[in-house]
PDB file of C-alpha atoms in Angstrom:
ATOM      1  CA  MET A 137     -14.310  -8.959  23.891  1.00  0.00           C
ATOM      2  CA  THR A 138     -15.263 -13.169  23.275  1.00  0.00           C
ATOM      3  CA  ASP A 139     -13.329 -15.870  24.861  1.00  0.00           C
ATOM      4  CA  LEU A 140     -10.421 -17.315  23.399  1.00  0.00           C
ATOM      5  CA  THR A 141      -9.135 -20.847  23.736  1.00  0.00           C
ATOM      6  CA  PRO A 142      -5.884 -21.179  25.267  1.00  0.00           C
ATOM      7  CA  THR A 143      -4.529 -22.498  21.504  1.00  0.00           C
ATOM      8  CA  GLU A 144      -5.977 -19.082  20.268  1.00  0.00           C
ATOM      9  CA  THR A 145      -4.368 -16.720  22.837  1.00  0.00           C
ATOM     10  CA  LYS A 146      -1.234 -18.730  22.614  1.00  0.00           C
ATOM     11  CA  ASP A 147      -1.246 -18.067  18.943  1.00  0.00           C
ATOM     12  CA  ARG A 148      -1.910 -14.874  18.886  1.00  0.00           C
ATOM     13  CA  LEU A 149       0.976 -14.106  21.617  1.00  0.00           C
ATOM     14  CA  LYS A 150       3.151 -15.804  18.793  1.00  0.00           C
ATOM     15  CA  SER A 151       2.143 -13.638  15.895  1.00  0.00           C
ATOM     16  CA  LEU A 152       2.642 -10.492  17.988  1.00  0.00           C
ATOM     17  CA  GLY A 153       6.155 -11.756  19.073  1.00  0.00           C
ATOM     18  CA  LEU A 154       5.381 -11.459  22.876  1.00  0.00           C
ATOM     19  CA  PHE A 155       7.427 -14.673  23.638  1.00  0.00           C
ATOM     20  CA  GLY A 156       8.142 -13.421  27.364  1.00  0.00           C
ATOM     21  CA  LEU A 157       4.338 -13.961  28.159  1.00  0.00           C
ATOM     22  CA  LEU A 158       3.947 -17.040  26.149  1.00  0.00           C
ATOM     23  CA  ALA A 159       7.322 -18.809  28.395  1.00  0.00           C
ATOM     24  CA  CYS A 160       5.323 -17.867  31.513  1.00  0.00           C
ATOM     25  CA  TRP A 161       1.902 -19.269  29.976  1.00  0.00           C
ATOM     26  CA  GLU A 162       1.353 -21.801  32.831  1.00  0.00           C
ATOM     27  CA  GLN A 163       1.370 -18.586  35.507  1.00  0.00           C
ATOM     28  CA  LEU A 164      -0.535 -16.173  33.129  1.00  0.00           C
ATOM     29  CA  ALA A 165      -3.467 -18.290  31.280  1.00  0.00           C
ATOM     30  CA  ASP A 166      -6.134 -17.609  33.465  1.00  0.00           C
ATOM     31  CA  LYS A 167      -5.215 -13.816  34.493  1.00  0.00           C
ATOM     32  CA  PRO A 168      -8.042 -11.983  33.422  1.00  0.00           C
ATOM     33  CA  TRP A 169      -6.125  -9.046  31.969  1.00  0.00           C
ATOM     34  CA  LEU A 170      -4.285 -11.217  29.452  1.00  0.00           C
ATOM     35  CA  ARG A 171      -6.958 -10.950  26.644  1.00  0.00           C
ATOM     36  CA  GLU A 172      -7.161  -7.008  27.357  1.00  0.00           C
ATOM     37  CA  VAL A 173      -3.425  -6.723  26.680  1.00  0.00           C
ATOM     38  CA  LEU A 174      -3.578  -8.486  23.620  1.00  0.00           C
ATOM     39  CA  ALA A 175      -6.244  -6.512  22.010  1.00  0.00           C
ATOM     40  CA  ILE A 176      -4.311  -3.445  23.192  1.00  0.00           C
ATOM     41  CA  GLU A 177      -1.132  -4.402  21.586  1.00  0.00           C
ATOM     42  CA  GLU A 178      -2.905  -5.979  18.390  1.00  0.00           C
ATOM     43  CA  ARG A 179      -4.727  -2.172  18.134  1.00  0.00           C
ATOM     44  CA  GLU A 180      -1.920  -0.381  18.522  1.00  0.00           C
ATOM     45  CA  ARG A 181       0.007  -2.373  15.988  1.00  0.00           C
ATOM     46  CA  HIS A 182      -2.436  -2.186  13.492  1.00  0.00           C
ATOM     47  CA  LYS A 183      -2.660   1.613  13.846  1.00  0.00           C
ATOM     48  CA  ARG A 184       1.303   1.993  13.609  1.00  0.00           C
ATOM     49  CA  SER A 185       1.267  -0.066  10.558  1.00  0.00           C
ATOM     50  CA  LEU A 186      -1.477   1.679   9.075  1.00  0.00           C
ATOM     51  CA  GLU A 187       0.171   5.135   9.849  1.00  0.00           C
ATOM     52  CA  ARG A 188       3.499   3.745   8.209  1.00  0.00           C
ATOM     53  CA  ARG A 189       2.008   2.470   4.967  1.00  0.00           C
ATOM     54  CA  LEU A 190       0.391   5.592   4.673  1.00  0.00           C
ATOM     55  CA  LYS A 191       3.610   7.490   4.976  1.00  0.00           C
ATOM     56  CA  ASN A 192       5.266   5.063   2.700  1.00  0.00           C
ATOM     57  CA  SER A 193       2.815   5.248   0.086  1.00  0.00           C
ATOM     58  CA  ARG A 194       3.587   8.806  -0.563  1.00  0.00           C
ATOM     59  CA  VAL A 195      -0.202   9.446  -1.604  1.00  0.00           C
ATOM     60  CA  ALA A 196      -0.383  12.953   0.029  1.00  0.00           C
ATOM     61  CA  ALA A 197      -3.302  14.705  -0.474  1.00  0.00           C
ATOM     62  CA  PHE A 198      -6.037  13.934  -2.329  1.00  0.00           C
ATOM     63  CA  LYS A 199     -10.043  14.539  -3.085  1.00  0.00           C
ATOM     64  CA  PRO A 200     -12.213  11.811  -2.113  1.00  0.00           C
ATOM     65  CA  MET A 201     -14.250   9.844  -4.646  1.00  0.00           C
ATOM     66  CA  THR A 202     -17.662  11.435  -3.113  1.00  0.00           C
ATOM     67  CA  ASP A 203     -16.592  14.885  -4.695  1.00  0.00           C
ATOM     68  CA  PHE A 204     -15.618  13.114  -8.368  1.00  0.00           C
ATOM     69  CA  ASP A 205     -18.188  14.953 -10.916  1.00  0.00           C
ATOM     70  CA  TRP A 206     -19.177  11.844 -12.960  1.00  0.00           C
ATOM     71  CA  SER A 207     -20.582  14.224 -15.347  1.00  0.00           C
ATOM     72  CA  TRP A 208     -17.109  15.307 -16.248  1.00  0.00           C
ATOM     73  CA  PRO A 209     -15.580  13.541 -18.506  1.00  0.00           C
ATOM     74  CA  LYS A 210     -18.518  12.861 -21.001  1.00  0.00           C
ATOM     75  CA  LYS A 211     -17.109   9.362 -21.381  1.00  0.00           C
ATOM     76  CA  ILE A 212     -15.915   7.042 -18.262  1.00  0.00           C
ATOM     77  CA  ASP A 213     -16.563   3.336 -17.997  1.00  0.00           C
ATOM     78  CA  ARG A 214     -18.162   3.834 -14.186  1.00  0.00           C
ATOM     79  CA  GLU A 215     -18.021   0.313 -13.706  1.00  0.00           C
ATOM     80  CA  ALA A 216     -14.428  -0.177 -14.434  1.00  0.00           C
ATOM     81  CA  VAL A 217     -13.638   2.518 -12.219  1.00  0.00           C
ATOM     82  CA  ASP A 218     -15.574   1.086  -9.116  1.00  0.00           C
ATOM     83  CA  ASP A 219     -14.347  -2.394 -10.126  1.00  0.00           C
ATOM     84  CA  LEU A 220     -10.655  -0.922  -9.171  1.00  0.00           C
ATOM     85  CA  PHE A 221     -11.628  -0.034  -5.584  1.00  0.00           C
ATOM     86  CA  GLY A 222     -12.240  -3.834  -5.257  1.00  0.00           C
ATOM     87  CA  LEU A 223      -8.698  -4.551  -5.719  1.00  0.00           C
ATOM     88  CA  GLY A 224      -9.426  -7.239  -7.938  1.00  0.00           C
ATOM     89  CA  PHE A 225      -6.398  -6.928  -9.852  1.00  0.00           C
ATOM     90  CA  LEU A 226      -4.070  -7.488  -7.116  1.00  0.00           C
ATOM     91  CA  ALA A 227      -4.970 -11.369  -6.882  1.00  0.00           C
ATOM     92  CA  THR A 228      -5.136 -11.762 -10.589  1.00  0.00           C
ATOM     93  CA  GLY A 229      -1.650  -9.815 -11.141  1.00  0.00           C
ATOM     94  CA  HIS A 230      -3.560  -7.254 -13.784  1.00  0.00           C
ATOM     95  CA  ASN A 231      -2.447  -3.848 -14.522  1.00  0.00           C
ATOM     96  CA  ALA A 232      -4.515  -0.914 -14.446  1.00  0.00           C
ATOM     97  CA  VAL A 233      -4.071   1.804 -16.647  1.00  0.00           C
ATOM     98  CA  LEU A 234      -6.135   4.906 -16.511  1.00  0.00           C
ATOM     99  CA  VAL A 235      -5.947   6.911 -20.143  1.00  0.00           C
ATOM    100  CA  GLY A 236      -7.395  10.254 -20.793  1.00  0.00           C
ATOM    101  CA  PRO A 237      -6.944  13.996 -21.230  1.00  0.00           C
ATOM    102  CA  ASN A 238      -5.265  16.261 -18.773  1.00  0.00           C
ATOM    103  CA  GLY A 239      -8.234  17.213 -15.990  1.00  0.00           C
ATOM    104  CA  VAL A 240     -10.714  14.336 -16.304  1.00  0.00           C
ATOM    105  CA  GLY A 241      -9.701  12.763 -12.971  1.00  0.00           C
ATOM    106  CA  LYS A 242      -7.237  10.038 -13.448  1.00  0.00           C
ATOM    107  CA  THR A 243      -5.097  11.270 -10.684  1.00  0.00           C
ATOM    108  CA  MET A 244      -7.974  11.877  -8.170  1.00  0.00           C
ATOM    109  CA  ILE A 245      -9.057   7.864  -9.203  1.00  0.00           C
ATOM    110  CA  LEU A 246      -5.443   7.127  -8.678  1.00  0.00           C
ATOM    111  CA  LYS A 247      -4.778   8.426  -5.297  1.00  0.00           C
ATOM    112  CA  ASN A 248      -8.445   6.998  -3.955  1.00  0.00           C
ATOM    113  CA  VAL A 249      -7.587   3.412  -5.232  1.00  0.00           C
ATOM    114  CA  ALA A 250      -4.076   3.772  -3.655  1.00  0.00           C
ATOM    115  CA  HIS A 251      -5.244   4.680  -0.393  1.00  0.00           C
ATOM    116  CA  GLN A 252      -8.438   2.140  -0.416  1.00  0.00           C
ATOM    117  CA  ALA A 253      -5.205  -0.347  -0.936  1.00  0.00           C
ATOM    118  CA  VAL A 254      -3.522   0.990   2.197  1.00  0.00           C
ATOM    119  CA  ILE A 255      -6.351   0.796   4.350  1.00  0.00           C
ATOM    120  CA  ARG A 256      -7.044  -2.658   3.340  1.00  0.00           C
ATOM    121  CA  GLY A 257      -3.518  -3.370   4.540  1.00  0.00           C
ATOM    122  CA  HIS A 258      -1.451  -3.421   1.368  1.00  0.00           C
ATOM    123  CA  THR A 259       1.511  -1.494   0.596  1.00  0.00           C
ATOM    124  CA  VAL A 260       1.419   1.352  -2.030  1.00  0.00           C
ATOM    125  CA  ARG A 261       4.022   3.801  -3.552  1.00  0.00           C
ATOM    126  CA  PHE A 262       2.587   6.496  -5.338  1.00  0.00           C
ATOM    127  CA  SER A 263       5.177   8.747  -7.656  1.00  0.00           C
ATOM    128  CA  THR A 264       5.210  10.730 -10.884  1.00  0.00           C
ATOM    129  CA  ALA A 265       6.856   9.358 -13.665  1.00  0.00           C
ATOM    130  CA  SER A 266       9.412  12.082 -13.886  1.00  0.00           C
ATOM    131  CA  ASP A 267       9.957  11.927  -9.805  1.00  0.00           C
ATOM    132  CA  MET A 268      10.711   8.317  -9.969  1.00  0.00           C
ATOM    133  CA  LEU A 269      12.960   8.334 -13.002  1.00  0.00           C
ATOM    134  CA  ALA A 270      15.153  11.234 -11.612  1.00  0.00           C
ATOM    135  CA  ASP A 271      15.121   9.388  -8.474  1.00  0.00           C
ATOM    136  CA  LEU A 272      16.257   6.157 -10.047  1.00  0.00           C
ATOM    137  CA  ALA A 273      18.833   8.235 -12.263  1.00  0.00           C
ATOM    138  CA  ALA A 274      20.558   9.901  -9.648  1.00  0.00           C
ATOM    139  CA  GLN A 275      21.917   7.004  -7.930  1.00  0.00           C
ATOM    140  CA  GLU A 276      25.536   6.583  -8.485  1.00  0.00           C
ATOM    141  CA  SER A 277      26.345   2.932  -8.599  1.00  0.00           C
ATOM    142  CA  SER A 278      24.481  -0.125  -9.535  1.00  0.00           C
ATOM    143  CA  ALA A 279      24.198  -1.462  -5.811  1.00  0.00           C
ATOM    144  CA  ALA A 280      22.561   2.035  -5.001  1.00  0.00           C
ATOM    145  CA  LEU A 281      20.103   1.666  -8.162  1.00  0.00           C
ATOM    146  CA  ALA A 282      19.338  -2.209  -7.201  1.00  0.00           C
ATOM    147  CA  ARG A 283      18.573  -0.617  -3.681  1.00  0.00           C
ATOM    148  CA  ARG A 284      16.548   2.246  -4.953  1.00  0.00           C
ATOM    149  CA  LEU A 285      14.489   0.139  -7.488  1.00  0.00           C
ATOM    150  CA  ARG A 286      13.296  -1.867  -4.454  1.00  0.00           C
ATOM    151  CA  ARG A 287      11.698   0.966  -3.273  1.00  0.00           C
ATOM    152  CA  TYR A 288       9.425   0.962  -6.414  1.00  0.00           C
ATOM    153  CA  THR A 289       9.160  -2.802  -6.580  1.00  0.00           C
ATOM    154  CA  VAL A 290       8.579  -4.086  -3.593  1.00  0.00           C
ATOM    155  CA  PRO A 291       5.110  -2.723  -2.602  1.00  0.00           C
ATOM    156  CA  ALA A 292       1.620  -4.157  -3.861  1.00  0.00           C
ATOM    157  CA  ILE A 293       0.956  -1.803  -5.886  1.00  0.00           C
ATOM    158  CA  LEU A 294       3.088   0.856  -7.654  1.00  0.00           C
ATOM    159  CA  CYS A 295       1.092   4.112  -8.812  1.00  0.00           C
ATOM    160  CA  ILE A 296       2.947   5.842 -11.420  1.00  0.00           C
ATOM    161  CA  ASP A 297       1.128   9.203 -12.478  1.00  0.00           C
ATOM    162  CA  GLU A 298       1.661  11.241 -15.441  1.00  0.00           C
ATOM    163  CA  VAL A 299       3.476   8.874 -17.437  1.00  0.00           C
ATOM    164  CA  GLY A 300       2.612  10.175 -20.971  1.00  0.00           C
ATOM    165  CA  TYR A 301       3.277  13.901 -20.185  1.00  0.00           C
ATOM    166  CA  LEU A 302       7.087  14.236 -20.835  1.00  0.00           C
ATOM    167  CA  SER A 303       9.450  12.917 -23.459  1.00  0.00           C
ATOM    168  CA  TYR A 304      12.333  10.785 -21.926  1.00  0.00           C
ATOM    169  CA  ASP A 305      15.475   9.904 -23.023  1.00  0.00           C
ATOM    170  CA  SER A 306      16.843   6.474 -23.490  1.00  0.00           C
ATOM    171  CA  ARG A 307      18.309   6.348 -20.172  1.00  0.00           C
ATOM    172  CA  TYR A 308      15.023   6.949 -18.515  1.00  0.00           C
ATOM    173  CA  ALA A 309      13.263   4.821 -20.798  1.00  0.00           C
ATOM    174  CA  ASP A 310      15.512   1.920 -19.612  1.00  0.00           C
ATOM    175  CA  LEU A 311      14.687   2.701 -15.949  1.00  0.00           C
ATOM    176  CA  LEU A 312      11.070   2.550 -16.721  1.00  0.00           C
ATOM    177  CA  PHE A 313      11.494  -0.850 -18.364  1.00  0.00           C
ATOM    178  CA  GLU A 314      13.681  -1.779 -15.452  1.00  0.00           C
ATOM    179  CA  VAL A 315      11.230  -0.672 -13.080  1.00  0.00           C
ATOM    180  CA  VAL A 316       8.121  -2.538 -14.836  1.00  0.00           C
ATOM    181  CA  THR A 317       9.939  -5.826 -15.380  1.00  0.00           C
ATOM    182  CA  ARG A 318      11.228  -6.025 -12.037  1.00  0.00           C
ATOM    183  CA  VAL A 319       7.578  -5.877 -10.563  1.00  0.00           C
ATOM    184  CA  PRO A 320       6.929  -9.357  -9.138  1.00  0.00           C
ATOM    185  CA  VAL A 321       3.911 -11.197  -9.976  1.00  0.00           C
ATOM    186  CA  ARG A 322       2.003 -11.934  -6.722  1.00  0.00           C
TER     187      ARG A 322
END
């Protein structure tokens, strides 16, 4: 591990919330174990953060893109799909919409992009449209609905699968509109 300046070490202690160690800086500054403790703490926090983001994303099991058959469907913009994995749409605030008939791999692509985003440190929420709308419609008060809406609008990426498979009544359409309009532009 590279040697850190005292300022860099203090900054790492502060960012980790290790204020007890920071308060005892004068006694600990020259201890050889301090940098290793910082590295261990950062690794463990990174690991737990990744595990939490993966669980909260609800992406579940999926096939990796290495298994994607690029010869089916017959017409697919591979460059556009590859571009999704760069996650540039996050920085620009653009939406990405995958359109096509059943069985061409839209869900597979969506889950892989979502997983890539989680790995890169972003928050993600994956849901089918029907599950999300049923969840929102089940809320019995406006306060409960507002809290539940945050579940879908706070993550950096909201993946809504199977949007066009069912027809929705006006209540569900209103809820979908509410989700889409509440998603903050980043």
